[in-house]
Amino acid sequence: MAVVTGASSGIGAATARALAAAGYQVVLGARRIDRVNALAEEIGGLGRQLDVTDEASVEAFVAGLDRVHVLVNNAGGAKGLDPVATADLDDWRWMWETNVLGTLRVTKALLPALVDSGDGLIVTITSIAAIEAYDNGAGYTSAKHAQGVLHRTLRYELLGKPVRLTEIAPGMVETDFSLVRFEGDQERADAVYQGLDPLSADDVADVISFVATRPPHVNLDQIVIKPRDQASARRNVKTG
Ligand code: 8X3
């Protein structure tokens, strides 16, 4: 069984599809229950409502999931692109709650089921923002760094237990990521990906499916995946 958070759209939805195609029974979690149910039906999986910022919601989500082979921590995102000098505290709170504490809550709750499976895998979708800092991005880069460190710490703490850990750190992927970051401003979101060839959610899901189908002794620790047109968070074919 594979569990995917943030499975209603983007990388999460594409990953749920890819893991189902690889033969997994997939449990899809997201706040938008109609969307996860529709996708679950399409791929023969199970949709369940999940708000990773809410302890009770996480508890209800994991109830009855006793043996989990794969957990994909995908729920998260960015809000705003502001310099530290004018940082919006609510945006920061949202980013830390979803990316960092959300990953912590779900991972903690499913850890016993992952160990009990005898061959567990935790895939956490961070970002190149978990590795680099960039101007106006501190709310997001700090949250992604923290999420990355949480995940990498577990790699040490679980040594000797039958659980693998893979961090996937994508660069530009065309999903509704920028639409959320810019609060629904479609023009501004589109401009991010115009003039270059970004990754698609399927490109990333393909790699996650590869990771999940390696034999149990093979641990892909960290995978950075960017479009050819992007060399770093701050440099792409448009910026030069
Ligand atoms: C987002 C990475 O390169 O779009 O996680 O800022 S990038």
JSON list of C-alpha atoms and ligand atoms in Angstrom, two decimals, residues 126-129 134 140 144 170-173 177-178 181 192-193 230 232-233, ligand 1:
[
{"chain": "A", "resi": 126, "resn": "THR", "atom": "CA", "xyz": [11.25, 19.06, -0.83]},
{"chain": "A", "resi": 127, "resn": "SER", "atom": "CA", "xyz": [12.59, 21.44, -3.47]},
{"chain": "A", "resi": 128, "resn": "ILE", "atom": "CA", "xyz": [15.82, 22.98, -4.69]},
{"chain": "A", "resi": 129, "resn": "ALA", "atom": "CA", "xyz": [14.69, 25.59, -2.14]},
{"chain": "A", "resi": 134, "resn": "TYR", "atom": "CA", "xyz": [17.18, 32.97, -2.88]},
{"chain": "A", "resi": 140, "resn": "TYR", "atom": "CA", "xyz": [9.65, 29.09, 1.55]},
{"chain": "A", "resi": 144, "resn": "LYS", "atom": "CA", "xyz": [11.90, 23.62, 2.76]},
{"chain": "A", "resi": 170, "resn": "PRO", "atom": "CA", "xyz": [12.54, 19.44, -7.76]},
{"chain": "A", "resi": 171, "resn": "GLY", "atom": "CA", "xyz": [13.19, 22.74, -9.47]},
{"chain": "A", "resi": 172, "resn": "MET", "atom": "CA", "xyz": [10.61, 24.29, -11.79]},
{"chain": "A", "resi": 173, "resn": "VAL", "atom": "CA", "xyz": [7.62, 22.02, -12.28]},
{"chain": "A", "resi": 177, "resn": "PHE", "atom": "CA", "xyz": [2.48, 25.77, -7.36]},
{"chain": "A", "resi": 178, "resn": "SER", "atom": "CA", "xyz": [2.95, 29.34, -8.64]},
{"chain": "A", "resi": 181, "resn": "ARG", "atom": "CA", "xyz": [2.17, 31.23, -4.34]},
{"chain": "A", "resi": 192, "resn": "VAL", "atom": "CA", "xyz": [7.19, 32.01, -14.28]},
{"chain": "A", "resi": 193, "resn": "TYR", "atom": "CA", "xyz": [7.17, 29.20, -16.86]},
{"chain": "A", "resi": 230, "resn": "GLN", "atom": "CA", "xyz": [17.17, 25.78, -15.12]},
{"chain": "A", "resi": 232, "resn": "SER", "atom": "CA", "xyz": [19.64, 26.88, -10.04]},
{"chain": "A", "resi": 233, "resn": "ALA", "atom": "CA", "xyz": [16.74, 28.54, -8.22]},
{"chain": "B", "resi": 1, "resn": "8X3", "atom": "C1", "xyz": [10.03, 25.35, -6.30]},
{"chain": "B", "resi": 1, "resn": "8X3", "atom": "C2", "xyz": [11.36, 25.40, -6.96]},
{"chain": "B", "resi": 1, "resn": "8X3", "atom": "O1", "xyz": [12.71, 26.48, -8.83]},
{"chain": "B", "resi": 1, "resn": "8X3", "atom": "O2", "xyz": [10.31, 26.80, -8.90]},
{"chain": "B", "resi": 1, "resn": "8X3", "atom": "O3", "xyz": [9.98, 24.37, -5.31]},
{"chain": "B", "resi": 1, "resn": "8X3", "atom": "O4", "xyz": [11.64, 27.94, -7.20]},
{"chain": "B", "resi": 1, "resn": "8X3", "atom": "S1", "xyz": [11.52, 26.71, -8.04]}
]
